[in-house]
Short mmCIF file of C-alpha atoms in Angstrom, two decimals:
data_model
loop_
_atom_site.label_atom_id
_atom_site.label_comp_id
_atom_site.label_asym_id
_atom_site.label_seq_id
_atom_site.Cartn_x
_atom_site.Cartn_y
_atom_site.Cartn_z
CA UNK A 2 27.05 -0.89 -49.97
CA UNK A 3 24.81 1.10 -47.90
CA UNK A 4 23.55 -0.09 -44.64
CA UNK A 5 19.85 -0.46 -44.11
CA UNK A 6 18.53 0.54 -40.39
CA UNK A 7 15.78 -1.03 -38.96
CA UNK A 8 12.83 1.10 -38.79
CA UNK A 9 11.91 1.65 -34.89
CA UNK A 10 8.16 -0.12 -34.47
CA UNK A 11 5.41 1.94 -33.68
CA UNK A 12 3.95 2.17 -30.13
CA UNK A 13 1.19 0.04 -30.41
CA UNK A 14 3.22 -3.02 -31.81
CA UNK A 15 5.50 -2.92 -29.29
CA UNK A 16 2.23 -3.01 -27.00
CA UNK A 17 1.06 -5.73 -28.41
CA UNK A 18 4.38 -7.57 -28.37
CA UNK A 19 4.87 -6.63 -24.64
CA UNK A 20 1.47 -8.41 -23.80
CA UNK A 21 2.32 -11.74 -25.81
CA UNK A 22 5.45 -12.00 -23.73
CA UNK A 23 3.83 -11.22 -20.08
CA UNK A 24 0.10 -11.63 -20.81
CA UNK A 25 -0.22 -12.35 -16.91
CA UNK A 26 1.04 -8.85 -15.55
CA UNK A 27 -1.55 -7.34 -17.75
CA UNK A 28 -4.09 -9.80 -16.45
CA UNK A 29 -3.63 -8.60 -13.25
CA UNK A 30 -3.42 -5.03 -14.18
CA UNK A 31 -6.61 -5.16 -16.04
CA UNK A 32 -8.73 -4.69 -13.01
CA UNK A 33 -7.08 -1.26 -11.65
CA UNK A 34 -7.51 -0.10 -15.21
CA UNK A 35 -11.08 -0.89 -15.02
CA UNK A 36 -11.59 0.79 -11.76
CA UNK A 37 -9.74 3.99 -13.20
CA UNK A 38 -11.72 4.02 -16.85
CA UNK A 39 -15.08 3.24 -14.95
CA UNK A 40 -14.80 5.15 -11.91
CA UNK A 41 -12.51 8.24 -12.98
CA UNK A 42 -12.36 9.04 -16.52
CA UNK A 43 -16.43 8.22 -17.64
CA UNK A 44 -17.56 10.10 -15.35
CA UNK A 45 -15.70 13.09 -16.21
CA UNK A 46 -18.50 13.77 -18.72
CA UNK A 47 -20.54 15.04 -15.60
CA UNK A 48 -18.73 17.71 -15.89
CA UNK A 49 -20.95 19.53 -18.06
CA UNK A 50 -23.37 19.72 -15.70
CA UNK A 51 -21.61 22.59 -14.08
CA UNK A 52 -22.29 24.75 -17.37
CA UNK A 53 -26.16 24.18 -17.59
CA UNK A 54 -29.19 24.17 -15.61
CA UNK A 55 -29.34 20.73 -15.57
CA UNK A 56 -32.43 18.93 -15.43
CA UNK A 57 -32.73 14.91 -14.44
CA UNK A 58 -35.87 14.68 -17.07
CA UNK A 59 -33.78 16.47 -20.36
CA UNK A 60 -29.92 15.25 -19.43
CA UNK A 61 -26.66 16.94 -20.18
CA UNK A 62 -28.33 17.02 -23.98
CA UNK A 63 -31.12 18.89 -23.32
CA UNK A 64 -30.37 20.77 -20.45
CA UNK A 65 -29.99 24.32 -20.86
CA UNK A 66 -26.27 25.97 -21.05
CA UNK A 67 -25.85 28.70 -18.61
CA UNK A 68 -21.86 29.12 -19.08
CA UNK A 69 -20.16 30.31 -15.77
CA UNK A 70 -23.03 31.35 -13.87
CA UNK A 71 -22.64 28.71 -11.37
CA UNK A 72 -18.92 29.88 -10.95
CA UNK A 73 -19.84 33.60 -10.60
CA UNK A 74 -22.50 32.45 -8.11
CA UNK A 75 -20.95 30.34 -5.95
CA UNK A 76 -17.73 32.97 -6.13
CA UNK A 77 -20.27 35.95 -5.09
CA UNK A 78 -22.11 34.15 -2.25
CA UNK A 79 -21.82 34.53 1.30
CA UNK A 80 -20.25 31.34 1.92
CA UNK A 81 -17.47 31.34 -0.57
CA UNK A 82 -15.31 32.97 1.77
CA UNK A 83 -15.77 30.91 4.99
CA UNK A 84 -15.96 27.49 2.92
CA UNK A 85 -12.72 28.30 1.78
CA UNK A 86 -10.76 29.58 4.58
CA UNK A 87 -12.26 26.50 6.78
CA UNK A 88 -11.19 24.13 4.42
CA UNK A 89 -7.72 25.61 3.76
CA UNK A 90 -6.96 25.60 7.68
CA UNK A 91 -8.41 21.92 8.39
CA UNK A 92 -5.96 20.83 5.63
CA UNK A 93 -3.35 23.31 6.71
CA UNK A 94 -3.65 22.03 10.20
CA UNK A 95 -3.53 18.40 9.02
CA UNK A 96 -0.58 18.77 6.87
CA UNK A 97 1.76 20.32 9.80
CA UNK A 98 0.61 17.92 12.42
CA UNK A 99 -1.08 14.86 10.45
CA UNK A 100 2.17 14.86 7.93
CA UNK A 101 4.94 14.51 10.03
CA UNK A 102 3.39 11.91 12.48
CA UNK A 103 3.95 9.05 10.46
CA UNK A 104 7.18 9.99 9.77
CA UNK A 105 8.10 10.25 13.52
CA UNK A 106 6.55 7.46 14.85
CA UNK A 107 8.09 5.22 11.84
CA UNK A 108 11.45 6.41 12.57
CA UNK A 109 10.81 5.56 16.72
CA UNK A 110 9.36 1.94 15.48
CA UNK A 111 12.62 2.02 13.28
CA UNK A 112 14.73 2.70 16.80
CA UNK A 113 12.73 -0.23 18.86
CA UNK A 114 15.12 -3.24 19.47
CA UNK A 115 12.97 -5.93 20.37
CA UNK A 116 11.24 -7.39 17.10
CA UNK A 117 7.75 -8.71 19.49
CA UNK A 118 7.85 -5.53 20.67
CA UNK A 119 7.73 -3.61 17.74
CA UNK A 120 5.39 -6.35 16.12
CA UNK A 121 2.78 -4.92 18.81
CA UNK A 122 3.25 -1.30 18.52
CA UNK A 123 2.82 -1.27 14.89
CA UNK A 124 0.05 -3.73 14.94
CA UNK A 125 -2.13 -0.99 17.74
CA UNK A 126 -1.18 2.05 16.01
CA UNK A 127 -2.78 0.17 12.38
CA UNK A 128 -6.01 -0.70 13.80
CA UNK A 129 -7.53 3.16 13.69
CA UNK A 130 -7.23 3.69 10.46
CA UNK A 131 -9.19 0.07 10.05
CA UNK A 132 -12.12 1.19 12.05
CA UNK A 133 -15.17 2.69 10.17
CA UNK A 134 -15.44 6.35 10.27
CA UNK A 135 -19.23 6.14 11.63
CA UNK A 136 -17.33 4.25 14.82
CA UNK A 137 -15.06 6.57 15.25
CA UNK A 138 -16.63 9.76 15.20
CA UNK A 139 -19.30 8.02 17.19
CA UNK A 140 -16.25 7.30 19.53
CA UNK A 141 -15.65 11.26 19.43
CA UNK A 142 -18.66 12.24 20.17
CA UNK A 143 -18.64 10.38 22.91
CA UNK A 144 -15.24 11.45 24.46
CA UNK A 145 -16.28 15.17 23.51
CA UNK A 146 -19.69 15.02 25.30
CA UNK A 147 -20.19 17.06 28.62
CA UNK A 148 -19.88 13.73 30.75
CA UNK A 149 -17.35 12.55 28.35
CA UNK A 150 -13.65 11.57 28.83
CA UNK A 151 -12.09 14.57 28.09
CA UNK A 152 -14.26 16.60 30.38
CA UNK A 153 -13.89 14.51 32.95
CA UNK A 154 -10.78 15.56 32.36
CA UNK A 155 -11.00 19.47 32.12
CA UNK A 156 -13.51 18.81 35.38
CA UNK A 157 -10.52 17.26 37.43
CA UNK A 158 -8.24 20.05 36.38
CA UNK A 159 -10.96 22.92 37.69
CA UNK A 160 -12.45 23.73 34.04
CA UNK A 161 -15.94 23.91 33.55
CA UNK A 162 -18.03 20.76 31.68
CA UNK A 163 -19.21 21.82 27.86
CA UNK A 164 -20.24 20.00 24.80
CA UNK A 165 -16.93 20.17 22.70
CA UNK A 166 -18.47 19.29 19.61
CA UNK A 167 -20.51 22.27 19.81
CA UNK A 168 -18.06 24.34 20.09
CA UNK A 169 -16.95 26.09 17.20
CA UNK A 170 -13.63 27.19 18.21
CA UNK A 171 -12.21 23.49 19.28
CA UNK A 172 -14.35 21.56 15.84
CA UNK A 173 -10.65 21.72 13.87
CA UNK A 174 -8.75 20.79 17.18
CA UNK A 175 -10.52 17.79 17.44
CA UNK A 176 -10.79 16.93 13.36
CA UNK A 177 -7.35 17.17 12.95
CA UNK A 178 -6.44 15.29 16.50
CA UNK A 179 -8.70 12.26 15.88
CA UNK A 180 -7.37 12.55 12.12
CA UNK A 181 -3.86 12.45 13.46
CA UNK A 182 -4.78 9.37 15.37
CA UNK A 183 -6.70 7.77 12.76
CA UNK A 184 -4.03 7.74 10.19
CA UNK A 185 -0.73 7.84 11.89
CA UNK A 186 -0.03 3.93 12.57
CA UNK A 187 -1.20 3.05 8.58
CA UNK A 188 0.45 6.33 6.99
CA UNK A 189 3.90 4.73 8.33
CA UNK A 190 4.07 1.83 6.57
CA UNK A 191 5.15 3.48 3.69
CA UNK A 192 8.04 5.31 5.76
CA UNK A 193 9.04 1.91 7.20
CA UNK A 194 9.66 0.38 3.83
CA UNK A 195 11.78 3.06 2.84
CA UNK A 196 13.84 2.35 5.81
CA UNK A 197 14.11 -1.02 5.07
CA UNK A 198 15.91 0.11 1.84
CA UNK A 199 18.40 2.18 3.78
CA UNK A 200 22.15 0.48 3.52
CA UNK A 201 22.95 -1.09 6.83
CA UNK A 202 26.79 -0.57 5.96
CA UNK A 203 26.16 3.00 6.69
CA UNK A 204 25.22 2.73 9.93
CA UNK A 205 28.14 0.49 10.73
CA UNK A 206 30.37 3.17 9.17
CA UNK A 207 28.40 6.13 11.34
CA UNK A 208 28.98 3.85 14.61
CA UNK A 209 32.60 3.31 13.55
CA UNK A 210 33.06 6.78 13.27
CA UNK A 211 31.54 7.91 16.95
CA UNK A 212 28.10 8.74 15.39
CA UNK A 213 25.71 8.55 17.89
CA UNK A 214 21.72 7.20 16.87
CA UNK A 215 20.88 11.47 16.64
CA UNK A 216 23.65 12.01 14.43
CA UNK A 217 23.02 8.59 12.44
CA UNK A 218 18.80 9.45 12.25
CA UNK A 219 19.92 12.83 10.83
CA UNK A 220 22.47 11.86 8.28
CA UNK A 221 22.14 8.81 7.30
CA UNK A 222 18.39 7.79 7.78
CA UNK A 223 16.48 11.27 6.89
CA UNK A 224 18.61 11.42 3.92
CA UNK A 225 18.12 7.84 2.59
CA UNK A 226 13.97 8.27 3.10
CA UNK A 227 13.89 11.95 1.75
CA UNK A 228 13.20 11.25 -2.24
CA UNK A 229 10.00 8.88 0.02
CA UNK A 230 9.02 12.08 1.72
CA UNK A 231 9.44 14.21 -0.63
CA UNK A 232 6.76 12.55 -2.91
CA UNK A 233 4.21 12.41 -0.40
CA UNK A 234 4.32 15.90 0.51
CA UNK A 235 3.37 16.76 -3.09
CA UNK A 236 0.75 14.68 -3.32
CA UNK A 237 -0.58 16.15 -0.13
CA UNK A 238 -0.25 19.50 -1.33
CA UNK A 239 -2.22 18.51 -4.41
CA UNK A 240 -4.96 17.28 -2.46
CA UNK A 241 -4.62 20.05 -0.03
CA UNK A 242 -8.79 21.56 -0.47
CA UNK A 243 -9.78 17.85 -0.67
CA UNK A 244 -10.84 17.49 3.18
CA UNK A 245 -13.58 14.51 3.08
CA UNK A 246 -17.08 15.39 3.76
CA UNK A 247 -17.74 12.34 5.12
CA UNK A 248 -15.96 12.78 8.85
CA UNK A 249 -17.04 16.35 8.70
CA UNK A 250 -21.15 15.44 8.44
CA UNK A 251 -20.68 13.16 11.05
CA UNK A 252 -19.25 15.57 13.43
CA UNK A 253 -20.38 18.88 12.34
CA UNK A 254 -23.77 20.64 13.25
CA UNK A 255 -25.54 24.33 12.07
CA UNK A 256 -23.76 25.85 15.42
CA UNK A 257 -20.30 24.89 13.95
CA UNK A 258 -20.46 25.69 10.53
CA UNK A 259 -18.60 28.64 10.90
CA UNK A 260 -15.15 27.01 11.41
CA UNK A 261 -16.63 23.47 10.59
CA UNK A 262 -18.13 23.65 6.89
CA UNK A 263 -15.99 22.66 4.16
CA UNK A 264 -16.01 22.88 0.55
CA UNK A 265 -17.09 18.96 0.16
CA UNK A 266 -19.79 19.25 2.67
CA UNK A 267 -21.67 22.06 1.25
CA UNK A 268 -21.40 20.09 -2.24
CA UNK A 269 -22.73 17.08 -0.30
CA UNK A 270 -25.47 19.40 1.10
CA UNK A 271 -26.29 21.37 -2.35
CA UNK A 272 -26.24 18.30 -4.60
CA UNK A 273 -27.64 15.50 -2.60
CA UNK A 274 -29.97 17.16 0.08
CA UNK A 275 -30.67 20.07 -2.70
CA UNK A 276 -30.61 18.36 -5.83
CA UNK A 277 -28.56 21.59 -6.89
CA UNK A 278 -26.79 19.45 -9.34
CA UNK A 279 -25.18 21.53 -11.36
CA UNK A 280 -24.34 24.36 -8.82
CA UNK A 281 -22.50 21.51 -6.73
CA UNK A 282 -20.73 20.28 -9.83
CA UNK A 283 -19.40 23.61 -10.72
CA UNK A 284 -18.02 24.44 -6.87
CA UNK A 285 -16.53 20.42 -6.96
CA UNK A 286 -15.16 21.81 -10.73
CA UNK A 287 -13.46 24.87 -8.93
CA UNK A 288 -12.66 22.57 -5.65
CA UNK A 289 -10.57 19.77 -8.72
CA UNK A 290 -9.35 22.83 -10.67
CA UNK A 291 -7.31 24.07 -7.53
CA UNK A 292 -5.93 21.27 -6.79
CA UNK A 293 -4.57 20.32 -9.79
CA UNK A 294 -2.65 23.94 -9.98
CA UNK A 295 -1.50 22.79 -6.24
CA UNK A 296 0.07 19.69 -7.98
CA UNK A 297 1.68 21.38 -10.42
CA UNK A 298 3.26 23.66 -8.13
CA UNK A 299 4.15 21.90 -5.74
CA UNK A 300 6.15 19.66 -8.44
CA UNK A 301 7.48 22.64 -10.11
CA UNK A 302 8.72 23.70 -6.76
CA UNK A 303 10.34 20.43 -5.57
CA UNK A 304 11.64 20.13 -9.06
CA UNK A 305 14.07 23.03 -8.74
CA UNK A 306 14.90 22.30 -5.19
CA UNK A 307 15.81 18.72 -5.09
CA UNK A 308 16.15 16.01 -8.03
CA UNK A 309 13.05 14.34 -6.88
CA UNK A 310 9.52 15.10 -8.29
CA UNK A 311 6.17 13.41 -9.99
CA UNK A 312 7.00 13.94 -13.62
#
């Protein structure tokens, strides 16, 4: 007699099952989603904007369809070139100095014997990134000024007193020290709790062995945090034109724009002080567009060089 097989359910019963069974999990999840659907994926309709002339009074219905004119604008002007190289070497900048930070000063908090001790360095190095960003660069501005800190400094060492700020050629010095500075303490966390996961019987092996704390850091610990490392750096890379406008209003000013302006603060200046909706839309379009090939790359890449990767 023939055996009968069960026929596999479909994906949406065994959804519905799976909620029955842990309807709190879901609960809890349902506010994220929310956030995501709400915040992310409705608004995508803007979009459209960046194919029409867009006018507040007839909508994205009635609003005329120009196609890529934006695009071919925006990719003909005069500032294409300098918002793009300025925002490529703030982010270039910040990934080889504000990447590895973390990683180093987790791996010295990692080394510190004394748990007080290392209770209080984490807890000082957190509290920048907790600090509002108006604060801080108000705390940068003031450091940068010509009676500032930091010329008191250069003064002491025989330099000559300036406003730094107005500077153009120290602006993405300073971004990407203060960024380093701001993030550093809270982008280690992450790097800590993948140390936590490292087997302690290693160590105790390495040390049995004559392995000094070098040799044990190198083999033993960079190797047991890499798959951790290696999935942040690709989501850095895919965020890699995405440099905030918000640090960069505060700071910048018309003398700096030449190494200071960035991609998200001449959207912020064409869409909200211009009401240029739809040219902003279209250069935030490109800005999304670019990143997402970054991603993909950058997942492709690590795919074929190591077993770890997004997807």
């Amino acid at each position: 007699m023939a055996q009968t097989m069960d026929k596999p359910q479909s994906y949406g019963k065994r959804l519905i099952d799976d909620i029955r069974h842990q309807p709190m999990i879901y609960l809890m999840a349902l506010p994220v989603i929310a956030f995501y659907v709400v915040f992310h994926y409705v608004p995508m309709y803007g979009i459209t904007m960046a194919f029409q002339n867009y006018s507040i009074r007839l909508g994205t219905m009635g609003s005329e369809w120009v196609g890529l004119t934006h695009f071919v604008d925006f990719f003909e002007s005069y500032y294409f070139e300098t918002l793009l190289t300025n925002t490529l070497l703030i982010s270039l900048y910040d990934l080889l100095f504000g990447f590895p930070a973390p990683l180093i000063l987790a791996l010295l908090i990692n080394e510190l014997g004394g748990t007080k001790f290392k209770k209080v360095v984490q807890t000082i190095s957190y509290i920048p990134h907790f600090i509002s960003v108006v604060i801080i660069c108000g705390i940068i501005n003031l450091f940068t000024s010509s009676t500032g800190l930091f010329n008191d400094i250069v003064a002491f060492l025989g330099g000559e007193r300036s406003d730094m700020l107005a500077r153009p050629e120290l602006f993405r010095t300073i971004y990407t020290a203060s960024g380093v500075w701001q993030g550093v303490g809270f982008g280690s966390i992450i790097y800590l709790a993948a140390l936590s996961g490292v087997d302690p019987g290693l160590y105790d092996a390495a040390r049995m062995d004559g392995a000094g704390r070098f040799r044990q850091t190198l083999h033993i610990t960079l190797p047991g945090i890499m798959p951790t490392v290696t999935i942040l750096l690709i989501l850095r890379v895919g965020s890699l034109l995405s440099v905030g406008y918000e640090k960069i209003i505060l700071l910048y000013n018309p003398i700096t724009y030449s190494t200071a302006d960035v991609i998200s603060s001449f959207v912020y200046r064409k869409g909200v002080l211009d009401a240029n909706y739809s040219y902003s839309t279209a250069i935030g379009l490109f800005n999304s567009i670019i990143n997402f090939l970054l991603l993909v790359a950058a997942n492709y890449a690590s795919r074929k060089v190591s077993e770890t990767s997004l997807w």
